PDB file of C-alpha atoms in Angstrom:
ATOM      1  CA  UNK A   1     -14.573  12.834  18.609  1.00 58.00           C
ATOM      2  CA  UNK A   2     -15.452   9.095  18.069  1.00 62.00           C
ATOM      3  CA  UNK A   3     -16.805   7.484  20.989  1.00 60.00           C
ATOM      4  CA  UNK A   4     -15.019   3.833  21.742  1.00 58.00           C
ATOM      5  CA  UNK A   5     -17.288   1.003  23.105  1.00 60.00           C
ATOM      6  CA  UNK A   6     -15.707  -0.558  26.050  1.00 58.00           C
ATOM      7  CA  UNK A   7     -16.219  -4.130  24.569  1.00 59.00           C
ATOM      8  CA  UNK A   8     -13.884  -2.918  21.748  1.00 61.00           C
ATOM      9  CA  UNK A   9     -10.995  -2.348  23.932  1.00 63.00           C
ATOM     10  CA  UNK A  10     -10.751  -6.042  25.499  1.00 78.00           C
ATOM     11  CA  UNK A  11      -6.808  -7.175  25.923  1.00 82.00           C
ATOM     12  CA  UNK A  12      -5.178 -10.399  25.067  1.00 79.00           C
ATOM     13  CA  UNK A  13      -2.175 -12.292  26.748  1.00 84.00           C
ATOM     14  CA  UNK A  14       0.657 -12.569  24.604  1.00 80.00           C
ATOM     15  CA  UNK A  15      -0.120 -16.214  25.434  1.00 81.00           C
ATOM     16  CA  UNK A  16      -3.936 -16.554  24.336  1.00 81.00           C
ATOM     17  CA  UNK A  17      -2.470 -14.437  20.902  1.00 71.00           C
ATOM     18  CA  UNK A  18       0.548 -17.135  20.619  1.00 72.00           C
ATOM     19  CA  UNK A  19      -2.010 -20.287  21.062  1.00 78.00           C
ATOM     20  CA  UNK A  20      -4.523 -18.738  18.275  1.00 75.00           C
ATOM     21  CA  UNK A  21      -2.358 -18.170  15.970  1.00 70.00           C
ATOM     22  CA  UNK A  22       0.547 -21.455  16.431  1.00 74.00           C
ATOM     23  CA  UNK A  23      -1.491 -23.127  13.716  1.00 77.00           C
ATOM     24  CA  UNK A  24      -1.709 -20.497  11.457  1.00 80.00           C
ATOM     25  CA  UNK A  25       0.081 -21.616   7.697  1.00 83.00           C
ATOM     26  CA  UNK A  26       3.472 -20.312   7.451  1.00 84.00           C
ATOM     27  CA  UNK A  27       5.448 -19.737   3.810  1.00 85.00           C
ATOM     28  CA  UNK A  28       8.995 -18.609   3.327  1.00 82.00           C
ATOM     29  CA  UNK A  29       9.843 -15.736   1.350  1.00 81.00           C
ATOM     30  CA  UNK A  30      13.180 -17.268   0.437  1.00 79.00           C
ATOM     31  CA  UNK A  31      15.126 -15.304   2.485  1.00 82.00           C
ATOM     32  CA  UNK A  32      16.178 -16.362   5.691  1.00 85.00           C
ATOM     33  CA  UNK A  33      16.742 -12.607   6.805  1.00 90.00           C
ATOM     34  CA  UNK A  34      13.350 -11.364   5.509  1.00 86.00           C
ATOM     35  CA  UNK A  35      11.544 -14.143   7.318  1.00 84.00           C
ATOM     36  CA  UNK A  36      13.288 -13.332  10.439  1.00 87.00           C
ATOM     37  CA  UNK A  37      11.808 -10.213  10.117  1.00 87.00           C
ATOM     38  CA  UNK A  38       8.314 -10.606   9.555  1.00 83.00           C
ATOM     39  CA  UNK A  39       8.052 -14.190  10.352  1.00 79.00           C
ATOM     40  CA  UNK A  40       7.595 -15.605   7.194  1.00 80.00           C
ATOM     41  CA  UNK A  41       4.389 -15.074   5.171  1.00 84.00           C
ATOM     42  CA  UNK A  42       1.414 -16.096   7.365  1.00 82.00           C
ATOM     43  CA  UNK A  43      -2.065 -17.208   5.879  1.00 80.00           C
ATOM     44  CA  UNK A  44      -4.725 -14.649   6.257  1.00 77.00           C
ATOM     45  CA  UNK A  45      -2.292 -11.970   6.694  1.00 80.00           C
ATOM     46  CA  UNK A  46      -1.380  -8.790   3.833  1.00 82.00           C
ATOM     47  CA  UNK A  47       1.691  -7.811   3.095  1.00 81.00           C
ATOM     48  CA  UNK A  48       3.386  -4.589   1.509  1.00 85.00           C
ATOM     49  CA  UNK A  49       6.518  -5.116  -0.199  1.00 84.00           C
ATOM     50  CA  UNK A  50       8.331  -2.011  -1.586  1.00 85.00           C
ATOM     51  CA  UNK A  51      11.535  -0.433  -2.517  1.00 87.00           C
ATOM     52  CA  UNK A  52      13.624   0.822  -5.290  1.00 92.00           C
ATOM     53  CA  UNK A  53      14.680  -2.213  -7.423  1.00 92.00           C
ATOM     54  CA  UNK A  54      12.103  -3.658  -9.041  1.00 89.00           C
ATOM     55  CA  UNK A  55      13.392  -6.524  -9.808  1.00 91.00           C
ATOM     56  CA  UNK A  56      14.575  -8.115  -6.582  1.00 88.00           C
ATOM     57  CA  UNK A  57      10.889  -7.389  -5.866  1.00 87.00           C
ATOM     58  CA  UNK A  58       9.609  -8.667  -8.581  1.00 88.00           C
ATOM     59  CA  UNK A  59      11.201 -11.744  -8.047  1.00 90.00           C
ATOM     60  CA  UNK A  60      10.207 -11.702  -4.235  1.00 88.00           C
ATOM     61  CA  UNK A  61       6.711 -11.353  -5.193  1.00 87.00           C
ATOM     62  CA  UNK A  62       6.018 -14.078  -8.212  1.00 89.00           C
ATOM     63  CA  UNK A  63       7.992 -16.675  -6.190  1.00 88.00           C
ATOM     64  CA  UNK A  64       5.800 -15.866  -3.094  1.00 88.00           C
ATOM     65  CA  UNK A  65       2.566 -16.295  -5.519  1.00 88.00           C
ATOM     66  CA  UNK A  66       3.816 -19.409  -7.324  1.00 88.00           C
ATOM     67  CA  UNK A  67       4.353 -20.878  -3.415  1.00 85.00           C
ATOM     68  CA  UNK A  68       1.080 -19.522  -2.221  1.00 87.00           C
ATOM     69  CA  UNK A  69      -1.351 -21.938  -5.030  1.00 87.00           C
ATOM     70  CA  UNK A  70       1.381 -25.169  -3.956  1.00 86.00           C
ATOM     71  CA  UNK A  71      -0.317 -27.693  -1.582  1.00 88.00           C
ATOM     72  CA  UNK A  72      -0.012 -27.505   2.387  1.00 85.00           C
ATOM     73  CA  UNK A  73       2.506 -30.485   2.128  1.00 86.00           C
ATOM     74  CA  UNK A  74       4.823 -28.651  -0.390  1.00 83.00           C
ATOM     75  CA  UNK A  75       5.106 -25.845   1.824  1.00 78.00           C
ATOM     76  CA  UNK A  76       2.035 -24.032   0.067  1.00 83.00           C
ATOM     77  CA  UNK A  77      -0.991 -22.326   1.042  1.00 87.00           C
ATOM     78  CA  UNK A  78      -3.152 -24.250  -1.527  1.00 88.00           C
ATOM     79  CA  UNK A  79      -5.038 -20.949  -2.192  1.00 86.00           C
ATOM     80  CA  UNK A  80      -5.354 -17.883  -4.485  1.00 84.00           C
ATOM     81  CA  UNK A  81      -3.264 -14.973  -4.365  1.00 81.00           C
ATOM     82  CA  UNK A  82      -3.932 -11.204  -5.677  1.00 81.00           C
ATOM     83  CA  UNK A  83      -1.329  -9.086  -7.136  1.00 81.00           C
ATOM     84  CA  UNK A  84      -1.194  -5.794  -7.808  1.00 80.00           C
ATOM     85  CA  UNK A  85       1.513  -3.762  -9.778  1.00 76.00           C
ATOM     86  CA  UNK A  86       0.588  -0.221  -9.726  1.00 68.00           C
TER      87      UNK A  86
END
């Protein structure tokens, strides 16, 4: 049994979380209802997208990477993106 250092276990107000992360970039996934559910794409953050039709995720997934290289004042992330199709 793994042995957890007390400095490991610190907690964090639901406040101090909300206040480090308020800047953090946001990006739509196009969908209103997806975005309500995961609160739109955040920078920094990975995401797993799966499901039977391929091509509704497909189409989720290159618009999300053609948004992710667009500037910060287009909505982008001005970054790279990885995908992986396995």
């Amino acid at each position: 049994m793994q042995h957890i250092q007390p400095s490991l276990m610190q907690m964090q107000s639901a406040f101090d979380h909300f206040n480090e992360h308020r800047n953090t970039l946001k990006m739509t996934t196009g969908s209103a209802e997806l975005d309500s559910l995961i609160d739109s794409i955040q920078e920094g953050q990975f995401h797993l997208f799966y499901g039977r039709n391929k091509a509704i995720l497909n189409g989720l997934v290159h618009g999300l990477l053609v948004n992710c290289v667009l500037p910060v004042r287009e909505h982008g992330f001005e970054s790279m993106a990885v995908y992986i199709n396995g």
